[in-house]
Amino acid sequence: MLRTLVLLIVIATPLLSQDLLVDFMDREFSGRLIEITYTHIYFQIQGETDTVQYDLWEVKRVTLADGRLAFEDGRTYVAKPVSPEEPQPMEVGPEVGLPTPQPAFVPETGLPLDKTADHPQPTSIPAEPDAGETTKQRQVAEEERVPPPPRQPEGWLVFPWQIAAGILQSSHLQGPGINFGVSYQFSHTINANRLPPLSLAFTAGFLNGVSKSSISPCTESFNLGYGLIEGHLKWGKPEMGAALFLGGGVALYSSEWGGSGCEGGAFGTGLVLSPGAQIGSKQLSLELRAIPLPGRGRPLGRTVWVANIAYSISWRN
């Protein structure tokens, strides 16, 4: 029974004590910090065997399992963590003999304490100095001597883009349409009590399709360019998570009617909303959103469903 308990503790210890890496998009990865150099951070994500190499600009913060801050916003605090299993060297100093204990006296009688019957005897033993204190102080000093990495040059920016493409579908469409969109994911995340993290994004897109009329033989080919400010509520881990989002903005649209006696068209601007959901991994994800089509006589009229495949990529100047 004791052997089984020890084996369970040994197996569970590395699972409970995990370092935490937060990238520039506020995505969190649990695992083990391998090393921090002047240019890169080497991190092994939990459940994976290969070590991932990050540029310093890709990482916002690294926190060790014991709560120490290893890296934050370009500044290094711990160059390489020391595992609890690794023996820590002790400083060797000259041997110093223990001082001879001096007898304590009672001021009123002048007799030693061990010979005074009516005086309480000392029962506490002075604590020995912490043997690891010197090692800890030396380790802190070594961490403070680690030079910070070189600062990024002026104008160094990171742009977390997301590119999405997909098809439109609705009951009034004559065949599927197409959609293309580009999103800029703001790196700042709002953390509210009892709510998932909230992040903001700006999305610009283009729709094209052909709709049919239920009361006439007319068909309408439409083009819609739109811009949205979106809020995303995110659940789950960065490796595989989900998000609900809602965006609002403006659209520039044009349409042209075709068919016997149906010539004409329209051009203008209108409001546009886009609620939806997204699920996927760190880079590739699936997205479903609803977009009401603005147009002549319908400021928020017919709605099309857009199914996208989205790919996230970062670009720096």
PDB file of N, CA and C in Angstrom, residues 39-92:
ATOM      1  N   THR A  39      17.540  35.596 -27.263  1.00  0.00           N
ATOM      2  CA  THR A  39      16.675  35.741 -28.432  1.00  0.00           C
ATOM      3  C   THR A  39      15.465  34.828 -28.429  1.00  0.00           C
ATOM      4  N   HIS A  40      15.497  33.715 -27.650  1.00  0.00           N
ATOM      5  CA  HIS A  40      14.423  32.738 -27.738  1.00  0.00           C
ATOM      6  C   HIS A  40      14.036  32.219 -26.353  1.00  0.00           C
ATOM      7  N   ILE A  41      12.839  31.642 -26.301  1.00  0.00           N
ATOM      8  CA  ILE A  41      12.350  30.936 -25.121  1.00  0.00           C
ATOM      9  C   ILE A  41      12.001  29.515 -25.562  1.00  0.00           C
ATOM     10  N   TYR A  42      12.557  28.539 -24.861  1.00  0.00           N
ATOM     11  CA  TYR A  42      12.326  27.143 -25.176  1.00  0.00           C
ATOM     12  C   TYR A  42      11.370  26.565 -24.138  1.00  0.00           C
ATOM     13  N   PHE A  43      10.250  26.025 -24.625  1.00  0.00           N
ATOM     14  CA  PHE A  43       9.162  25.589 -23.733  1.00  0.00           C
ATOM     15  C   PHE A  43       8.604  24.266 -24.238  1.00  0.00           C
ATOM     16  N   GLN A  44       8.378  23.344 -23.317  1.00  0.00           N
ATOM     17  CA  GLN A  44       7.771  22.053 -23.654  1.00  0.00           C
ATOM     18  C   GLN A  44       6.332  22.058 -23.171  1.00  0.00           C
ATOM     19  N   ILE A  45       5.373  22.050 -24.119  1.00  0.00           N
ATOM     20  CA  ILE A  45       3.954  22.102 -23.802  1.00  0.00           C
ATOM     21  C   ILE A  45       3.511  20.765 -23.226  1.00  0.00           C
ATOM     22  N   GLN A  46       2.627  20.824 -22.240  1.00  0.00           N
ATOM     23  CA  GLN A  46       2.143  19.626 -21.571  1.00  0.00           C
ATOM     24  C   GLN A  46       1.516  18.668 -22.580  1.00  0.00           C
ATOM     25  N   GLY A  47       1.907  17.414 -22.520  1.00  0.00           N
ATOM     26  CA  GLY A  47       1.382  16.397 -23.408  1.00  0.00           C
ATOM     27  C   GLY A  47       2.146  16.235 -24.701  1.00  0.00           C
ATOM     28  N   GLU A  48       3.152  17.102 -24.962  1.00  0.00           N
ATOM     29  CA  GLU A  48       3.948  17.005 -26.171  1.00  0.00           C
ATOM     30  C   GLU A  48       5.388  16.674 -25.811  1.00  0.00           C
ATOM     31  N   THR A  49       6.045  15.988 -26.738  1.00  0.00           N
ATOM     32  CA  THR A  49       7.426  15.551 -26.481  1.00  0.00           C
ATOM     33  C   THR A  49       8.448  16.532 -27.031  1.00  0.00           C
ATOM     34  N   ASP A  50       8.104  17.263 -28.079  1.00  0.00           N
ATOM     35  CA  ASP A  50       9.047  18.193 -28.690  1.00  0.00           C
ATOM     36  C   ASP A  50       9.031  19.531 -27.962  1.00  0.00           C
ATOM     37  N   THR A  51      10.179  20.168 -27.934  1.00  0.00           N
ATOM     38  CA  THR A  51      10.317  21.499 -27.335  1.00  0.00           C
ATOM     39  C   THR A  51       9.990  22.560 -28.380  1.00  0.00           C
ATOM     40  N   VAL A  52       9.153  23.536 -27.990  1.00  0.00           N
ATOM     41  CA  VAL A  52       8.747  24.610 -28.890  1.00  0.00           C
ATOM     42  C   VAL A  52       9.673  25.809 -28.674  1.00  0.00           C
ATOM     43  N   GLN A  53      10.120  26.399 -29.768  1.00  0.00           N
ATOM     44  CA  GLN A  53      11.001  27.571 -29.707  1.00  0.00           C
ATOM     45  C   GLN A  53      10.189  28.818 -30.038  1.00  0.00           C
ATOM     46  N   TYR A  54      10.163  29.771 -29.109  1.00  0.00           N
ATOM     47  CA  TYR A  54       9.455  31.033 -29.299  1.00  0.00           C
ATOM     48  C   TYR A  54      10.473  32.166 -29.411  1.00  0.00           C
ATOM     49  N   ASP A  55      10.214  33.134 -30.324  1.00  0.00           N
ATOM     50  CA  ASP A  55      10.940  34.389 -30.269  1.00  0.00           C
ATOM     51  C   ASP A  55      10.464  35.180 -29.052  1.00  0.00           C
ATOM     52  N   LEU A  56      11.336  36.046 -28.533  1.00  0.00           N
ATOM     53  CA  LEU A  56      10.960  36.787 -27.326  1.00  0.00           C
ATOM     54  C   LEU A  56       9.731  37.653 -27.538  1.00  0.00           C
ATOM     55  N   TRP A  57       9.582  38.198 -28.750  1.00  0.00           N
ATOM     56  CA  TRP A  57       8.428  39.076 -28.997  1.00  0.00           C
ATOM     57  C   TRP A  57       7.116  38.308 -29.021  1.00  0.00           C
ATOM     58  N   GLU A  58       7.158  36.965 -29.165  1.00  0.00           N
ATOM     59  CA  GLU A  58       5.939  36.174 -29.210  1.00  0.00           C
ATOM     60  C   GLU A  58       5.395  35.841 -27.825  1.00  0.00           C
ATOM     61  N   VAL A  59       6.166  36.103 -26.775  1.00  0.00           N
ATOM     62  CA  VAL A  59       5.782  35.693 -25.423  1.00  0.00           C
ATOM     63  C   VAL A  59       5.561  36.931 -24.566  1.00  0.00           C
ATOM     64  N   LYS A  60       4.444  36.972 -23.874  1.00  0.00           N
ATOM     65  CA  LYS A  60       4.153  38.077 -22.966  1.00  0.00           C
ATOM     66  C   LYS A  60       4.671  37.787 -21.557  1.00  0.00           C
ATOM     67  N   ARG A  61       4.478  36.531 -21.081  1.00  0.00           N
ATOM     68  CA  ARG A  61       4.824  36.234 -19.701  1.00  0.00           C
ATOM     69  C   ARG A  61       5.048  34.734 -19.540  1.00  0.00           C
ATOM     70  N   VAL A  62       6.012  34.370 -18.674  1.00  0.00           N
ATOM     71  CA  VAL A  62       6.237  32.982 -18.284  1.00  0.00           C
ATOM     72  C   VAL A  62       6.303  32.941 -16.755  1.00  0.00           C
ATOM     73  N   THR A  63       5.450  32.139 -16.159  1.00  0.00           N
ATOM     74  CA  THR A  63       5.401  31.987 -14.702  1.00  0.00           C
ATOM     75  C   THR A  63       5.736  30.542 -14.350  1.00  0.00           C
ATOM     76  N   LEU A  64       6.646  30.364 -13.399  1.00  0.00           N
ATOM     77  CA  LEU A  64       7.042  29.025 -12.991  1.00  0.00           C
ATOM     78  C   LEU A  64       5.982  28.409 -12.075  1.00  0.00           C
ATOM     79  N   ALA A  65       6.098  27.104 -11.864  1.00  0.00           N
ATOM     80  CA  ALA A  65       5.097  26.392 -11.068  1.00  0.00           C
ATOM     81  C   ALA A  65       5.069  26.868  -9.625  1.00  0.00           C
ATOM     82  N   ASP A  66       6.210  27.362  -9.119  1.00  0.00           N
ATOM     83  CA  ASP A  66       6.244  27.827  -7.737  1.00  0.00           C
ATOM     84  C   ASP A  66       5.830  29.289  -7.595  1.00  0.00           C
ATOM     85  N   GLY A  67       5.337  29.895  -8.677  1.00  0.00           N
ATOM     86  CA  GLY A  67       4.845  31.267  -8.627  1.00  0.00           C
ATOM     87  C   GLY A  67       5.859  32.326  -9.010  1.00  0.00           C
ATOM     88  N   ARG A  68       7.126  31.938  -9.186  1.00  0.00           N
ATOM     89  CA  ARG A  68       8.124  32.936  -9.577  1.00  0.00           C
ATOM     90  C   ARG A  68       7.909  33.378 -11.015  1.00  0.00           C
ATOM     91  N   LEU A  69       8.185  34.644 -11.279  1.00  0.00           N
ATOM     92  CA  LEU A  69       8.063  35.199 -12.625  1.00  0.00           C
ATOM     93  C   LEU A  69       9.373  34.984 -13.369  1.00  0.00           C
ATOM     94  N   ALA A  70       9.324  34.253 -14.466  1.00  0.00           N
ATOM     95  CA  ALA A  70      10.533  33.945 -15.232  1.00  0.00           C
ATOM     96  C   ALA A  70      10.771  34.941 -16.348  1.00  0.00           C
ATOM     97  N   PHE A  71       9.688  35.483 -16.942  1.00  0.00           N
ATOM     98  CA  PHE A  71       9.838  36.389 -18.087  1.00  0.00           C
ATOM     99  C   PHE A  71       8.569  37.207 -18.215  1.00  0.00           C
ATOM    100  N   GLU A  72       8.721  38.492 -18.536  1.00  0.00           N
ATOM    101  CA  GLU A  72       7.544  39.328 -18.752  1.00  0.00           C
ATOM    102  C   GLU A  72       7.920  40.534 -19.599  1.00  0.00           C
ATOM    103  N   ASP A  73       7.239  40.675 -20.757  1.00  0.00           N
ATOM    104  CA  ASP A  73       7.363  41.851 -21.621  1.00  0.00           C
ATOM    105  C   ASP A  73       8.812  42.201 -21.919  1.00  0.00           C
ATOM    106  N   GLY A  74       9.581  41.204 -22.333  1.00  0.00           N
ATOM    107  CA  GLY A  74      10.951  41.466 -22.765  1.00  0.00           C
ATOM    108  C   GLY A  74      11.985  41.467 -21.670  1.00  0.00           C
ATOM    109  N   ARG A  75      11.615  41.286 -20.407  1.00  0.00           N
ATOM    110  CA  ARG A  75      12.571  41.280 -19.309  1.00  0.00           C
ATOM    111  C   ARG A  75      12.673  39.883 -18.724  1.00  0.00           C
ATOM    112  N   THR A  76      13.888  39.445 -18.531  1.00  0.00           N
ATOM    113  CA  THR A  76      14.139  38.110 -18.003  1.00  0.00           C
ATOM    114  C   THR A  76      14.393  38.189 -16.507  1.00  0.00           C
ATOM    115  N   TYR A  77      13.684  37.365 -15.742  1.00  0.00           N
ATOM    116  CA  TYR A  77      13.853  37.309 -14.301  1.00  0.00           C
ATOM    117  C   TYR A  77      14.555  36.019 -13.871  1.00  0.00           C
ATOM    118  N   VAL A  78      14.274  34.913 -14.546  1.00  0.00           N
ATOM    119  CA  VAL A  78      14.945  33.640 -14.279  1.00  0.00           C
ATOM    120  C   VAL A  78      15.418  33.095 -15.616  1.00  0.00           C
ATOM    121  N   ALA A  79      16.734  32.928 -15.770  1.00  0.00           N
ATOM    122  CA  ALA A  79      17.255  32.481 -17.052  1.00  0.00           C
ATOM    123  C   ALA A  79      16.927  31.024 -17.293  1.00  0.00           C
ATOM    124  N   LYS A  80      17.073  30.173 -16.283  1.00  0.00           N
ATOM    125  CA  LYS A  80      16.763  28.756 -16.410  1.00  0.00           C
ATOM    126  C   LYS A  80      16.325  28.243 -15.049  1.00  0.00           C
ATOM    127  N   PRO A  81      15.079  27.732 -14.948  1.00  0.00           N
ATOM    128  CA  PRO A  81      14.609  27.283 -13.631  1.00  0.00           C
ATOM    129  C   PRO A  81      15.374  26.059 -13.155  1.00  0.00           C
ATOM    130  N   VAL A  82      15.490  25.928 -11.835  1.00  0.00           N
ATOM    131  CA  VAL A  82      16.131  24.772 -11.213  1.00  0.00           C
ATOM    132  C   VAL A  82      15.039  23.851 -10.702  1.00  0.00           C
ATOM    133  N   SER A  83      15.001  22.622 -11.200  1.00  0.00           N
ATOM    134  CA  SER A  83      13.978  21.670 -10.784  1.00  0.00           C
ATOM    135  C   SER A  83      14.196  21.277  -9.330  1.00  0.00           C
ATOM    136  N   PRO A  84      13.113  20.972  -8.601  1.00  0.00           N
ATOM    137  CA  PRO A  84      13.288  20.565  -7.191  1.00  0.00           C
ATOM    138  C   PRO A  84      14.127  19.306  -7.053  1.00  0.00           C
ATOM    139  N   GLU A  85      14.157  18.442  -8.094  1.00  0.00           N
ATOM    140  CA  GLU A  85      14.920  17.208  -7.999  1.00  0.00           C
ATOM    141  C   GLU A  85      16.420  17.439  -8.140  1.00  0.00           C
ATOM    142  N   GLU A  86      16.794  18.584  -8.779  1.00  0.00           N
ATOM    143  CA  GLU A  86      18.207  18.820  -9.014  1.00  0.00           C
ATOM    144  C   GLU A  86      18.888  19.250  -7.722  1.00  0.00           C
ATOM    145  N   PRO A  87      20.033  18.639  -7.383  1.00  0.00           N
ATOM    146  CA  PRO A  87      20.739  19.069  -6.167  1.00  0.00           C
ATOM    147  C   PRO A  87      21.315  20.464  -6.349  1.00  0.00           C
ATOM    148  N   GLN A  88      21.160  21.301  -5.368  1.00  0.00           N
ATOM    149  CA  GLN A  88      21.662  22.655  -5.426  1.00  0.00           C
ATOM    150  C   GLN A  88      22.987  22.725  -4.669  1.00  0.00           C
ATOM    151  N   PRO A  89      24.042  23.249  -5.321  1.00  0.00           N
ATOM    152  CA  PRO A  89      25.356  23.296  -4.672  1.00  0.00           C
ATOM    153  C   PRO A  89      25.341  24.222  -3.471  1.00  0.00           C
ATOM    154  N   MET A  90      26.091  23.824  -2.468  1.00  0.00           N
ATOM    155  CA  MET A  90      26.216  24.625  -1.263  1.00  0.00           C
ATOM    156  C   MET A  90      27.544  25.358  -1.274  1.00  0.00           C
ATOM    157  N   GLU A  91      27.510  26.551  -0.746  1.00  0.00           N
ATOM    158  CA  GLU A  91      28.750  27.312  -0.654  1.00  0.00           C
ATOM    159  C   GLU A  91      29.658  26.709   0.426  1.00  0.00           C
ATOM    160  N   VAL A  92      30.950  26.579   0.098  1.00  0.00           N
ATOM    161  CA  VAL A  92      31.931  26.028   1.031  1.00  0.00           C
ATOM    162  C   VAL A  92      32.637  27.188   1.717  1.00  0.00           C
TER     163      VAL A  92
END
